[in-house]
Amino acid sequence: SFNANTWENKVDPSCLQIPFVCTWDEGMNFSKGLTFANKEAMKRALIIYTVKDNRNFTISRSTKSKLCATCIDESCKWYIGAFMKPKLNGLSMVTSYVGPHSCILFGL
């Protein structure tokens, strides 16, 4: 059987390929679902965020497609994990976030 291609039954795949995502802006807290152009952009955002918040972090795991960061204070449970998502055209997306920091402010 043949189905005619009409405007009523056409699906535009361009609007289906990328689900709703949110990019980080300076001054925002981190959360699940935030996206970054790549790992380096996420590292820059982490540096900006932690400096403004008087906190510090360490990269606990880094691979070609994964970046995980933790607070330098071992008693603080702050954690962020991101993966490169091929379905999002290679953007890195925060998939795990535990926050906010529970540690004492850095340098005080």
Coordinates of C-alpha atoms in Angstrom, one line a residue:
S1 CA 0.0 0.0 0.0
F2 CA 1.1 3.5 -0.8
N3 CA 0.8 6.5 1.6
A4 CA 0.8 9.8 -0.1
N5 CA 3.3 12.4 1.3
T6 CA 1.2 15.3 2.3
W7 CA 2.0 18.2 4.7
E8 CA -0.4 16.6 7.2
N9 CA 1.7 13.4 7.6
K10 CA 5.2 14.8 7.2
V11 CA 7.5 14.8 10.2
D12 CA 10.2 17.4 10.4
P13 CA 13.2 15.6 12.1
S14 CA 15.1 18.9 12.7
C15 CA 12.9 19.7 15.7
L16 CA 13.0 16.2 17.1
Q17 CA 16.8 15.7 17.2
I18 CA 17.7 17.9 20.2
P19 CA 15.5 17.7 23.3
F20 CA 15.2 20.6 25.6
V21 CA 18.5 21.5 27.1
C22 CA 19.8 24.4 29.2
T23 CA 23.2 25.9 29.0
W24 CA 25.0 27.3 32.0
D25 CA 25.4 31.1 32.4
E26 CA 27.7 32.8 34.9
G27 CA 25.9 33.1 38.2
M28 CA 23.8 29.9 37.8
N29 CA 24.2 26.9 40.0
F30 CA 24.8 23.6 38.4
S31 CA 22.1 21.0 38.0
K32 CA 21.2 17.9 36.0
G33 CA 20.5 18.7 32.3
L34 CA 22.9 21.6 31.9
T35 CA 24.9 21.4 28.6
F36 CA 28.3 22.6 27.6
A37 CA 30.0 22.8 24.2
N38 CA 32.7 20.4 25.4
K39 CA 34.7 19.3 28.5
E40 CA 36.9 22.4 28.3
A41 CA 33.8 24.7 28.5
M42 CA 32.6 22.8 31.5
K43 CA 36.0 23.1 33.2
R44 CA 35.9 26.9 32.6
A45 CA 32.4 27.1 34.1
L46 CA 33.5 25.1 37.1
I47 CA 36.4 27.4 37.7
I48 CA 34.2 30.5 37.4
Y49 CA 31.5 29.0 39.7
T50 CA 33.9 27.8 42.4
V51 CA 36.0 31.0 42.5
K52 CA 32.9 33.2 42.8
D53 CA 31.5 30.9 45.5
N54 CA 34.9 30.7 47.4
R55 CA 35.0 26.9 46.9
N56 CA 37.5 24.6 45.3
F57 CA 37.2 21.3 43.4
T58 CA 39.3 18.6 41.9
I59 CA 38.7 16.5 38.7
S60 CA 38.1 13.0 40.1
R61 CA 37.7 11.4 36.7
S62 CA 38.3 12.5 33.1
T63 CA 38.1 10.5 29.9
K64 CA 37.4 11.4 26.3
S65 CA 33.7 11.4 26.9
K66 CA 33.4 11.9 30.7
L67 CA 34.2 14.5 33.3
C68 CA 33.6 14.2 37.0
A69 CA 34.5 16.8 39.7
T70 CA 34.3 16.7 43.5
C71 CA 34.9 19.2 46.3
I72 CA 38.4 19.1 47.7
D73 CA 36.9 18.8 51.2
E74 CA 36.4 15.1 51.6
S75 CA 33.6 15.7 54.1
C76 CA 31.6 17.7 51.5
K77 CA 29.4 15.5 49.2
W78 CA 29.4 18.1 46.3
Y79 CA 29.8 16.2 43.0
I80 CA 29.2 16.8 39.3
G81 CA 29.4 14.3 36.5
A82 CA 29.0 15.0 32.8
F83 CA 29.1 12.9 29.6
M84 CA 29.4 13.7 26.0
K85 CA 26.0 13.0 24.4
P86 CA 26.2 11.9 20.7
K87 CA 22.5 12.5 20.4
L88 CA 23.1 16.2 21.3
N89 CA 25.6 16.7 18.6
G90 CA 28.5 16.0 20.9
L91 CA 27.5 18.4 23.7
S92 CA 28.5 17.5 27.2
M93 CA 25.5 17.2 29.6
V94 CA 25.5 17.1 33.4
T95 CA 24.0 13.7 34.2
S96 CA 24.8 13.6 38.0
Y97 CA 24.8 16.5 40.4
V98 CA 25.0 16.4 44.3
G99 CA 24.9 19.9 45.8
P100 CA 25.1 22.4 47.1
H101 CA 28.4 22.4 48.9
S102 CA 28.2 21.5 52.6
C103 CA 31.8 22.5 53.3
I104 CA 33.2 25.6 54.9
L105 CA 34.0 28.4 52.5
F106 CA 37.5 28.1 51.0
G107 CA 40.0 30.6 52.3
L108 CA 38.0 31.8 55.3

